[in-house]
Short mmCIF file of C-alpha atoms in Angstrom, two decimals:
data_model
loop_
_atom_site.label_atom_id
_atom_site.label_comp_id
_atom_site.label_asym_id
_atom_site.label_seq_id
_atom_site.Cartn_x
_atom_site.Cartn_y
_atom_site.Cartn_z
CA MET A 18 12.21 -19.44 -14.67
CA GLU A 19 10.22 -22.57 -15.50
CA PHE A 20 6.50 -23.20 -15.40
CA ASP A 21 4.64 -26.46 -15.14
CA GLY A 22 3.21 -28.09 -18.25
CA GLU A 23 2.08 -26.04 -21.20
CA GLU A 24 2.85 -22.76 -19.49
CA GLY A 25 6.45 -23.77 -19.16
CA ASP A 26 6.63 -24.52 -22.89
CA ARG A 27 5.21 -21.14 -23.69
CA GLY A 28 7.79 -19.45 -21.53
CA GLN A 29 10.61 -21.05 -23.52
CA ASN A 30 9.23 -21.40 -27.06
CA PRO A 31 9.15 -18.13 -29.04
CA THR A 32 7.05 -19.71 -31.80
CA ILE A 33 4.30 -20.68 -29.39
CA MET A 34 4.51 -17.26 -27.73
CA GLU A 35 4.09 -15.50 -31.09
CA ARG A 36 1.13 -17.72 -31.96
CA ASP A 37 -0.42 -16.77 -28.59
CA SER A 38 0.11 -13.12 -29.44
CA ASP A 39 -1.86 -13.50 -32.69
CA SER A 40 -4.64 -15.28 -30.80
CA ILE A 41 -4.83 -12.52 -28.20
CA LYS A 42 -4.91 -9.82 -30.86
CA ASP A 43 -7.88 -11.56 -32.45
CA LYS A 44 -9.66 -11.70 -29.09
CA ILE A 45 -9.03 -8.01 -28.48
CA ALA A 46 -10.37 -7.15 -31.91
CA GLU A 47 -13.60 -8.93 -31.00
CA GLU A 48 -14.11 -6.95 -27.77
CA PRO A 49 -16.95 -4.40 -27.77
CA SER A 50 -15.73 -0.96 -28.80
CA TRP A 51 -18.27 1.08 -26.82
CA PHE A 52 -16.04 1.14 -23.72
CA SER A 53 -13.37 3.41 -25.20
CA PRO A 54 -10.47 5.10 -23.35
CA LYS A 55 -12.45 8.34 -23.15
CA LYS A 56 -15.41 6.54 -21.61
CA LEU A 57 -13.07 4.85 -19.14
CA LEU A 58 -11.70 8.28 -18.19
CA PHE A 59 -15.25 9.61 -17.81
CA VAL A 60 -16.31 6.76 -15.48
CA PHE A 61 -13.22 7.13 -13.29
CA CYS A 62 -13.62 10.91 -13.15
CA VAL A 63 -17.24 10.66 -11.97
CA VAL A 64 -16.30 8.11 -9.30
CA ASN A 65 -13.44 10.33 -8.14
CA LEU A 66 -15.79 13.30 -8.06
CA ILE A 67 -18.28 11.46 -5.83
CA ASN A 68 -15.44 10.40 -3.50
CA TYR A 69 -14.43 14.00 -2.94
CA ILE A 70 -17.98 15.33 -2.79
CA ASP A 71 -18.23 13.12 0.29
CA ARG A 72 -15.10 14.67 1.78
CA GLY A 73 -16.26 18.20 1.06
CA ALA A 74 -19.75 17.55 2.39
CA ILE A 75 -18.57 16.29 5.78
CA ALA A 76 -16.39 19.41 6.11
CA SER A 77 -19.17 21.83 5.14
CA ASN A 78 -20.83 24.00 7.73
CA GLY A 79 -24.19 22.58 6.69
CA ILE A 80 -23.25 18.96 7.49
CA ASN A 81 -20.41 19.36 9.99
CA GLY A 82 -22.20 22.12 11.88
CA SER A 83 -21.02 23.51 15.20
CA ARG A 84 -21.23 22.79 18.93
CA GLY A 85 -23.80 24.31 21.20
CA THR A 86 -22.55 27.43 23.02
CA CYS A 87 -23.35 29.14 26.30
CA THR A 88 -22.73 32.78 27.16
CA SER A 89 -21.42 34.09 30.46
CA SER A 90 -24.98 35.05 31.39
CA GLY A 91 -26.06 31.44 31.08
CA THR A 92 -27.90 31.70 27.75
CA CYS A 93 -27.26 28.60 25.65
CA SER A 94 -27.85 27.86 21.97
CA ALA A 95 -28.24 24.41 20.43
CA GLY A 96 -25.55 23.05 18.16
CA SER A 97 -26.06 21.92 14.58
CA GLY A 98 -24.93 19.16 12.23
CA ILE A 99 -22.64 16.31 13.24
CA GLN A 100 -20.61 18.35 15.70
CA GLY A 101 -23.73 19.63 17.43
CA ASP A 102 -25.61 16.30 17.53
CA PHE A 103 -22.65 14.38 18.92
CA ASN A 104 -21.18 17.32 20.93
CA LEU A 105 -17.70 16.97 19.41
CA SER A 106 -14.68 19.08 20.36
CA ASN A 107 -12.56 20.54 17.57
CA PHE A 108 -10.03 17.76 18.17
CA GLU A 109 -12.71 15.05 17.87
CA ASP A 110 -14.11 16.82 14.82
CA GLY A 111 -10.63 16.77 13.26
CA ILE A 112 -10.33 13.05 13.99
CA LEU A 113 -13.66 12.45 12.26
CA SER A 114 -12.36 14.14 9.11
CA SER A 115 -9.36 11.83 9.09
CA ALA A 116 -11.03 8.58 10.18
CA PHE A 117 -11.65 7.33 6.64
CA MET A 118 -7.90 7.60 6.06
CA VAL A 119 -7.29 4.71 8.46
CA GLY A 120 -9.15 2.30 6.20
CA LEU A 121 -7.57 3.87 3.14
CA LEU A 122 -4.05 3.49 4.50
CA VAL A 123 -4.49 -0.13 5.55
CA ALA A 124 -6.35 -1.29 2.43
CA SER A 125 -4.50 0.62 -0.34
CA PRO A 126 -1.35 -1.55 -0.41
CA ILE A 127 -3.48 -4.68 0.02
CA PHE A 128 -5.56 -3.88 -3.07
CA ALA A 129 -2.43 -2.92 -5.03
CA LEU A 130 -0.77 -6.25 -4.25
CA ALA A 131 -4.01 -8.19 -4.84
CA ALA A 132 -3.98 -6.81 -8.40
CA LYS A 133 -1.16 -9.25 -9.14
CA ARG A 134 -3.53 -12.15 -8.62
CA TYR A 135 -7.06 -10.82 -9.16
CA ASN A 136 -8.41 -8.66 -11.97
CA PRO A 137 -7.84 -4.99 -11.03
CA PHE A 138 -11.13 -3.83 -12.54
CA ARG A 139 -13.09 -6.33 -10.44
CA LEU A 140 -11.21 -5.17 -7.34
CA ILE A 141 -12.44 -1.63 -8.02
CA GLY A 142 -16.00 -2.99 -8.09
CA VAL A 143 -15.49 -4.64 -4.71
CA GLY A 144 -14.09 -1.44 -3.23
CA LEU A 145 -16.91 0.77 -4.50
CA SER A 146 -19.49 -1.66 -3.08
CA ILE A 147 -17.86 -1.36 0.36
CA TRP A 148 -17.81 2.42 -0.02
CA THR A 149 -21.53 2.54 -0.79
CA LEU A 150 -22.48 0.44 2.25
CA ALA A 151 -20.18 2.45 4.53
CA VAL A 152 -21.67 5.79 3.46
CA LEU A 153 -25.14 4.43 4.17
CA GLY A 154 -23.85 3.55 7.64
CA CYS A 155 -22.66 7.13 8.19
CA GLY A 156 -26.23 8.29 7.73
CA LEU A 157 -27.41 5.78 10.34
CA SER A 158 -24.72 6.53 12.95
CA PHE A 159 -25.77 7.38 16.51
CA ASP A 160 -22.58 8.68 18.22
CA PHE A 161 -18.95 9.67 17.64
CA TRP A 162 -17.59 6.12 17.53
CA SER A 163 -20.26 4.71 15.22
CA ILE A 164 -19.74 7.39 12.56
CA THR A 165 -15.96 7.15 12.99
CA ILE A 166 -16.01 3.40 12.28
CA CYS A 167 -18.22 3.92 9.24
CA ARG A 168 -15.80 6.57 7.96
CA MET A 169 -12.97 4.04 8.30
CA PHE A 170 -14.84 1.64 6.03
CA VAL A 171 -15.42 4.46 3.54
CA GLY A 172 -11.63 4.57 3.31
CA VAL A 173 -11.41 0.80 2.77
CA GLY A 174 -13.83 1.11 -0.13
CA GLU A 175 -11.94 3.98 -1.71
CA ALA A 176 -8.59 2.19 -1.42
CA SER A 177 -9.08 -0.03 -4.46
CA PHE A 178 -9.93 2.95 -6.62
CA VAL A 179 -7.07 5.27 -5.64
CA SER A 180 -4.48 2.53 -6.17
CA LEU A 181 -5.64 1.31 -9.57
CA ALA A 182 -7.49 4.09 -11.39
CA ALA A 183 -4.44 6.24 -12.26
CA PRO A 184 -2.47 3.33 -13.83
CA PHE A 185 -5.51 2.45 -15.96
CA ILE A 186 -5.85 6.06 -17.13
CA ASP A 187 -2.15 6.58 -17.83
CA GLU A 188 -1.95 3.32 -19.77
CA ASN A 189 -4.87 4.16 -22.05
CA ALA A 190 -4.16 7.88 -22.56
CA PRO A 191 -2.68 9.12 -25.87
CA HIS A 192 1.11 9.30 -25.60
CA ASP A 193 1.28 13.09 -25.96
CA GLN A 194 -1.62 13.72 -23.55
CA LYS A 195 -0.79 11.55 -20.55
CA SER A 196 -0.26 14.47 -18.16
CA ALA A 197 -3.43 16.17 -19.39
CA TRP A 198 -5.51 13.01 -18.85
CA LEU A 199 -4.10 12.59 -15.36
CA ALA A 200 -4.84 16.27 -14.71
CA ILE A 201 -8.46 15.79 -15.82
CA PHE A 202 -8.76 12.87 -13.38
CA TYR A 203 -7.15 14.74 -10.48
CA MET A 204 -9.12 17.87 -11.29
CA CYS A 205 -12.01 16.00 -9.67
CA ILE A 206 -10.31 16.33 -6.27
CA PRO A 207 -10.70 20.11 -5.80
CA THR A 208 -13.90 20.12 -7.85
CA GLY A 209 -15.38 17.34 -5.74
CA TYR A 210 -14.39 19.08 -2.51
CA ALA A 211 -15.96 22.30 -3.72
CA LEU A 212 -19.17 20.66 -4.88
CA GLY A 213 -19.20 18.87 -1.54
CA TYR A 214 -19.16 22.22 0.28
CA VAL A 215 -22.09 23.41 -1.84
CA TYR A 216 -23.93 20.08 -1.60
CA GLY A 217 -23.44 19.97 2.17
CA GLY A 218 -24.55 23.55 2.60
CA LEU A 219 -27.72 23.01 0.59
CA MET A 220 -28.59 19.66 2.17
CA GLY A 221 -27.98 21.04 5.66
CA ASP A 222 -30.45 23.84 4.98
CA ILE A 223 -33.33 21.71 3.68
CA LEU A 224 -32.84 18.19 5.11
CA PRO A 225 -31.22 16.46 8.12
CA TRP A 226 -27.46 16.04 7.69
CA ARG A 227 -27.88 12.24 7.46
CA ALA A 228 -29.69 12.57 4.12
CA ALA A 229 -26.50 13.90 2.50
CA PHE A 230 -24.74 10.55 3.03
CA TRP A 231 -27.71 8.58 1.70
CA GLY A 232 -27.67 10.71 -1.44
CA GLU A 233 -23.98 9.92 -1.99
CA ALA A 234 -24.69 6.18 -1.75
CA VAL A 235 -27.35 6.44 -4.44
CA LEU A 236 -24.90 8.26 -6.74
CA MET A 237 -22.13 5.67 -6.29
CA LEU A 238 -24.21 2.49 -6.57
CA PRO A 239 -24.34 2.34 -10.42
CA PHE A 240 -20.55 2.58 -10.66
CA ALA A 241 -20.07 -0.22 -8.14
CA VAL A 242 -22.29 -2.37 -10.36
CA ILE A 243 -20.28 -1.42 -13.48
CA GLY A 244 -17.16 -2.85 -11.85
CA PHE A 245 -18.79 -6.31 -11.90
CA VAL A 246 -20.89 -6.40 -15.05
CA ILE A 247 -18.65 -5.09 -17.85
CA LYS A 248 -15.90 -7.14 -19.46
CA PRO A 249 -12.85 -6.88 -17.15
CA LEU A 250 -9.88 -4.78 -18.25
CA HIS A 251 -6.25 -5.64 -17.66
CA LEU A 252 -3.18 -3.60 -16.74
CA LYS A 253 0.29 -3.73 -18.24
CA GLY A 254 2.42 -6.01 -16.07
CA PHE A 255 -0.71 -7.73 -14.76
CA GLY A 256 -3.33 -9.94 -16.30
CA PRO A 257 -5.01 -12.44 -13.99
CA ASP A 258 -8.36 -13.74 -15.09
CA ASP A 259 -11.56 -13.78 -13.07
CA THR A 260 -10.79 -17.21 -11.60
CA GLY A 261 -7.94 -15.80 -9.55
CA LYS A 262 -5.33 -17.82 -11.44
CA PRO A 263 -2.30 -16.00 -12.87
CA ARG A 264 -2.58 -15.57 -16.63
CA THR A 265 0.34 -16.67 -18.77
CA ASP A 266 -0.82 -14.99 -21.96
CA ASN A 267 0.06 -11.50 -20.75
CA LEU A 268 2.13 -9.85 -23.45
CA ASN A 269 4.46 -7.99 -21.12
CA VAL A 270 5.14 -10.34 -18.27
CA LEU A 271 4.49 -13.82 -16.95
CA PRO A 272 3.93 -13.31 -13.20
CA THR A 273 5.94 -15.61 -10.99
CA GLY A 274 5.61 -14.63 -7.35
CA TYR A 275 3.07 -13.30 -4.87
CA GLY A 276 4.66 -14.23 -1.55
CA PHE A 277 5.86 -12.14 1.36
CA SER A 278 9.41 -11.93 0.01
CA SER A 279 8.10 -10.62 -3.31
CA VAL A 280 6.06 -7.96 -1.52
CA MET A 281 9.03 -6.86 0.57
CA ASN A 282 11.21 -6.72 -2.52
CA ASP A 283 8.68 -4.48 -4.28
CA MET A 284 8.50 -2.20 -1.23
CA LYS A 285 12.28 -1.98 -1.05
CA MET A 286 12.52 -1.06 -4.73
CA LEU A 287 10.17 1.86 -4.12
CA TRP A 288 11.79 3.24 -0.99
CA VAL A 289 15.36 3.15 -2.34
CA ASP A 290 14.29 5.07 -5.44
CA LYS A 291 15.47 8.64 -4.75
CA VAL A 292 13.15 10.17 -7.35
CA TYR A 293 10.07 8.43 -5.96
CA VAL A 294 10.93 9.23 -2.33
CA THR A 295 11.67 12.91 -3.08
CA ASN A 296 8.39 13.25 -4.94
CA VAL A 297 6.42 11.66 -2.10
CA LEU A 298 8.13 13.77 0.60
CA GLY A 299 7.16 16.97 -1.19
CA TYR A 300 3.65 15.63 -1.67
CA ILE A 301 3.38 14.90 2.07
CA ALA A 302 4.16 18.51 3.01
CA TYR A 303 1.81 19.79 0.31
CA ASN A 304 -1.03 17.52 1.41
CA PHE A 305 -0.53 18.48 5.07
CA VAL A 306 -1.67 21.99 4.17
CA LEU A 307 -4.28 21.07 1.57
CA GLY A 308 -5.98 18.54 3.84
CA ALA A 309 -6.39 21.06 6.64
CA TYR A 310 -7.49 23.74 4.15
CA SER A 311 -10.20 21.48 2.81
CA TYR A 312 -11.58 20.64 6.24
CA TRP A 313 -11.15 23.87 8.21
CA GLY A 314 -11.32 26.37 5.30
CA PRO A 315 -15.05 27.21 5.46
CA LYS A 316 -14.96 27.52 9.24
CA ALA A 317 -11.82 29.69 9.17
CA GLY A 318 -13.32 31.92 6.46
CA TYR A 319 -16.51 32.32 8.47
CA ASN A 320 -14.64 33.31 11.63
CA ILE A 321 -11.96 35.58 10.11
CA TYR A 322 -14.03 37.41 7.50
CA LYS A 323 -17.57 36.81 8.83
CA MET A 324 -18.57 35.02 5.61
CA GLU A 325 -22.19 34.11 6.20
CA ASN A 326 -22.12 31.84 3.13
CA ALA A 327 -18.59 30.49 3.54
CA ASP A 328 -19.52 27.07 2.11
CA MET A 329 -20.71 28.64 -1.14
CA ILE A 330 -17.81 31.10 -1.42
CA PHE A 331 -15.09 28.54 -0.78
CA GLY A 332 -16.91 26.03 -2.94
CA GLY A 333 -17.18 28.40 -5.89
CA ILE A 334 -13.54 29.52 -5.70
CA THR A 335 -12.30 25.96 -5.35
CA VAL A 336 -14.38 24.69 -8.29
CA PHE A 337 -13.05 27.37 -10.63
CA CYS A 338 -9.44 27.28 -9.42
CA GLY A 339 -9.41 23.52 -9.17
CA ILE A 340 -10.58 23.00 -12.74
CA VAL A 341 -8.45 25.72 -14.34
CA GLY A 342 -5.35 25.15 -12.19
CA THR A 343 -5.28 21.35 -12.41
CA LEU A 344 -5.92 21.24 -16.16
CA SER A 345 -3.33 23.97 -16.75
CA GLY A 346 -0.65 22.02 -14.89
CA GLY A 347 -1.19 18.90 -17.00
CA VAL A 348 -1.41 20.79 -20.31
CA ILE A 349 1.71 22.84 -19.54
CA LEU A 350 3.72 19.71 -18.71
CA ASP A 351 2.65 18.06 -21.98
CA PHE A 352 3.50 21.27 -23.88
CA VAL A 353 7.03 21.64 -22.48
CA ASP A 354 7.61 17.83 -22.81
CA SER A 355 6.46 15.33 -20.22
CA THR A 356 9.70 14.45 -18.46
CA ILE A 357 10.29 13.80 -14.79
CA SER A 358 12.74 16.71 -14.53
CA ASN A 359 10.26 19.13 -16.10
CA ALA A 360 7.56 17.86 -13.76
CA PHE A 361 9.76 18.67 -10.74
CA LYS A 362 10.38 22.17 -12.12
CA LEU A 363 6.67 22.78 -12.49
CA LEU A 364 5.98 21.42 -9.00
CA SER A 365 8.53 23.60 -7.23
CA ILE A 366 7.75 26.85 -9.06
CA SER A 367 3.97 26.51 -8.88
CA THR A 368 3.95 25.56 -5.18
CA PHE A 369 6.33 28.36 -4.18
CA LEU A 370 4.35 31.07 -5.99
CA GLY A 371 1.05 29.64 -4.75
CA ALA A 372 2.33 29.68 -1.18
CA LEU A 373 3.28 33.36 -1.48
CA PHE A 374 -0.19 34.35 -2.65
CA CYS A 375 -2.03 32.23 -0.05
CA PHE A 376 0.17 33.52 2.79
CA ALA A 377 -0.33 37.12 1.68
CA ALA A 378 -4.10 36.55 1.43
CA PHE A 379 -4.44 35.75 5.13
CA CYS A 380 -2.48 38.89 6.03
CA PHE A 381 -5.22 41.16 4.65
CA LYS A 382 -8.22 42.22 6.74
CA SER A 383 -10.34 42.95 3.68
CA MET A 384 -12.40 39.96 2.60
CA TYR A 385 -12.21 41.03 -1.06
CA ALA A 386 -8.41 41.29 -1.01
CA PHE A 387 -8.28 37.89 0.67
CA LEU A 388 -10.53 36.27 -1.93
CA ALA A 389 -8.57 37.73 -4.87
CA LEU A 390 -5.14 36.66 -3.56
CA PHE A 391 -6.34 33.30 -2.29
CA ALA A 392 -7.93 32.51 -5.67
CA VAL A 393 -4.62 33.16 -7.48
CA GLY A 394 -2.81 31.06 -4.89
CA GLU A 395 -5.24 28.17 -5.36
CA LEU A 396 -4.81 28.31 -9.15
CA LEU A 397 -1.07 27.81 -8.69
CA ILE A 398 -1.38 25.24 -5.91
CA PHE A 399 -3.77 23.00 -7.83
CA ALA A 400 -1.50 22.96 -10.90
CA ILE A 401 0.64 20.25 -9.28
CA GLN A 402 -1.92 17.42 -9.37
CA GLY A 403 -1.09 16.08 -12.83
CA PRO A 404 2.73 16.43 -12.63
CA VAL A 405 3.12 14.93 -9.14
CA ASN A 406 1.22 11.78 -10.09
CA PHE A 407 2.96 11.61 -13.47
CA ILE A 408 6.25 11.27 -11.57
CA SER A 409 4.93 8.51 -9.30
CA LEU A 410 3.70 6.52 -12.31
CA HIS A 411 6.70 7.00 -14.58
CA CYS A 412 9.66 6.72 -12.21
CA VAL A 413 8.86 3.04 -11.54
CA LYS A 414 8.41 0.05 -13.84
CA PRO A 415 4.89 -1.07 -14.85
CA SER A 416 4.49 -3.89 -12.32
CA LEU A 417 5.15 -1.45 -9.46
CA ARG A 418 2.77 1.28 -10.55
CA PRO A 419 -0.32 0.28 -8.50
CA LEU A 420 1.88 -0.23 -5.44
CA ALA A 421 3.64 3.10 -6.09
CA MET A 422 0.29 4.88 -6.20
CA ALA A 423 -0.91 3.01 -3.10
CA MET A 424 2.19 3.82 -1.05
CA SER A 425 2.13 7.43 -2.22
CA THR A 426 -1.49 7.63 -1.06
CA VAL A 427 -0.64 5.98 2.26
CA SER A 428 2.29 8.31 2.86
CA ILE A 429 0.63 11.62 1.98
CA HIS A 430 -2.28 10.76 4.23
CA ILE A 431 -0.58 9.16 7.23
CA PHE A 432 2.03 11.92 7.43
CA GLY A 433 -0.02 14.66 5.72
CA ASP A 434 -3.73 15.29 6.05
CA VAL A 435 -4.44 12.61 8.69
CA PRO A 436 -2.48 14.47 11.40
CA SER A 437 -2.99 17.97 9.98
CA SER A 438 -6.73 18.33 10.65
CA PRO A 439 -6.59 17.37 14.35
CA LEU A 440 -3.30 19.26 14.83
CA VAL A 441 -4.80 22.41 13.37
CA GLY A 442 -7.78 21.86 15.68
CA VAL A 443 -5.41 21.65 18.67
CA LEU A 444 -3.53 24.77 17.52
CA GLN A 445 -6.79 26.68 17.13
CA ASP A 446 -8.01 25.54 20.55
CA TYR A 447 -4.73 26.89 21.98
CA VAL A 448 -4.35 30.24 20.15
CA ASN A 449 -8.06 30.86 19.52
CA ASN A 450 -7.20 32.93 16.44
CA TRP A 451 -8.06 31.54 13.01
CA ARG A 452 -5.84 34.05 11.17
CA VAL A 453 -2.71 32.99 13.08
CA THR A 454 -3.62 29.34 12.68
CA SER A 455 -4.08 29.77 8.91
CA LEU A 456 -0.75 31.58 8.48
CA VAL A 457 1.16 28.89 10.39
CA LEU A 458 -0.49 26.20 8.29
CA THR A 459 0.16 27.96 4.97
CA PHE A 460 3.89 28.30 5.72
CA VAL A 461 4.28 24.51 5.32
CA PHE A 462 3.86 24.96 1.54
CA PHE A 463 7.39 26.41 1.38
CA PRO A 464 9.18 23.21 2.53
CA ALA A 465 7.14 21.29 -0.07
CA ALA A 466 8.41 23.59 -2.82
CA ALA A 467 12.00 23.21 -1.56
CA ILE A 468 11.82 19.40 -1.58
CA TRP A 469 10.49 19.30 -5.15
CA PHE A 470 13.20 21.78 -6.18
CA ILE A 471 15.81 19.19 -5.07
CA GLY A 472 14.14 16.66 -7.37
CA ILE A 473 15.14 18.70 -10.43
CA PHE A 474 18.79 17.73 -9.89
CA LEU A 475 18.24 13.99 -9.38
CA ASN A 476 19.13 11.50 -12.11
CA SER A 477 15.68 10.50 -13.36
CA VAL A 478 14.66 7.94 -15.98
CA ASP A 479 11.16 7.39 -17.36
CA ARG A 480 10.57 3.65 -16.80
CA TYR A 481 7.10 3.45 -18.32
CA ASN A 482 8.12 0.87 -20.95
CA GLU A 483 10.60 -1.03 -18.79
CA ASP A 484 10.11 -4.77 -18.26
CA SER A 485 7.72 -5.51 -15.44
CA GLU A 486 9.49 -8.16 -13.41
CA GLN A 487 13.12 -9.17 -12.96
CA ASP A 488 12.19 -12.84 -12.64
CA ALA A 489 9.68 -12.91 -15.49
CA VAL A 490 9.75 -14.01 -19.09
CA THR A 491 9.42 -10.77 -21.07
CA ARG A 492 9.15 -9.70 -24.67
CA GLU A 493 8.15 -6.68 -26.69
CA SER A 494 4.42 -6.11 -27.00
CA THR A 495 3.06 -6.04 -30.55
CA ILE A 496 -0.65 -5.60 -29.90
CA ALA A 497 -2.96 -2.61 -29.84
CA PRO A 498 -3.66 -0.61 -26.65
CA LEU A 499 -5.96 -2.10 -24.01
CA LEU A 500 -8.87 -0.05 -25.27
CA GLU A 501 -9.45 1.20 -28.79
CA GLU A 502 -11.06 4.54 -29.50
CA ALA A 503 -14.71 4.21 -30.48
#
């Protein structure tokens, strides 16, 4: 492949390329050391936490509320929260929980592909700015459609982050702690949900539900600013500068194409990869259950076991189990050796055992027996977060990693938790029995475990260090990691 002018000479002259390498190493050595890999992990974890606090808050009884009711004698009580103010049915309420996914699904692959031309770290800043404005809009909404549209733009803002954060973290993590670092990042999902339940419950008690969204915007604003003001970071397989022009001093690849045919080729490479597809299919079934759990859990707990403080109980259990379970999954995978086959083994075993405990929990009439069994089930269920994303990142070559994460996110939402919340709402409207609804939902964990069990027997290769593009000039990297430890 030839390039015009000086770039073309660099692509064909090893001496010039080696001289460029020395120049780049000098530039990297001059970069400020305060933004270390651990600080990068910390920033991404806090942003992820705020994202999921928002999801937990809108599902909490304090913010989501309930519809007004009337007895047979004609006595009526006013509703509360979003559902009460806008008089939403359970189906409409379920749609509201999934509305942000529409923006997320549409924008995730766009941001992932844009990373080939524009600096990925700057794209995260753009996304978080959109997120902040959209959350402010949620607090100003006046009916079902206005808040639904704002929730869609929340998803657009989050899309840049979910596509690009995990590749950044995996690339800068110590070699023998990659699964653990990913687990720390994904630990923020259950923790954020749980804190969102608590946050929503507290805010709903002392302030109007709209104030909860305004508080989230204030928390996210500094991180949106960080995406623009700090020195931009670059990903392996990518390296455009802030002008939007492709860089040719990237040490792993010289990008050559951004057109429609290149995009379709990247998509095809993902969807013919048996390991990637198997992993995503299992993740879809898993997320179908987890998405509905996260949204309907407090309401189901309140109705089945008469939990007056369901937000706090579910929040506390999820915080503890989410932290311990997610971290344990990543640490265990690193301990037994971080391979794709081992990751599939951990996924299938943990999901199967977790499903047994969660299913058994809903069979008990005692609230205390339910809480004990459900807590053990959640510990096992949350252990999959590090391993499942490790597979998505390592079964593809570096240039496909943002797209792999984006398409995984799109798939698990569009076929998983996007339909699950409204479908569970429809099922509950039909059977009018939260225990039956919860048991039917929990059973879907078993197909997820079976799909991941099949993955154990697939021929899998870790492609983390594979060349980034088939049509690119490649060579072995001889420089230090993107970020040096402070």
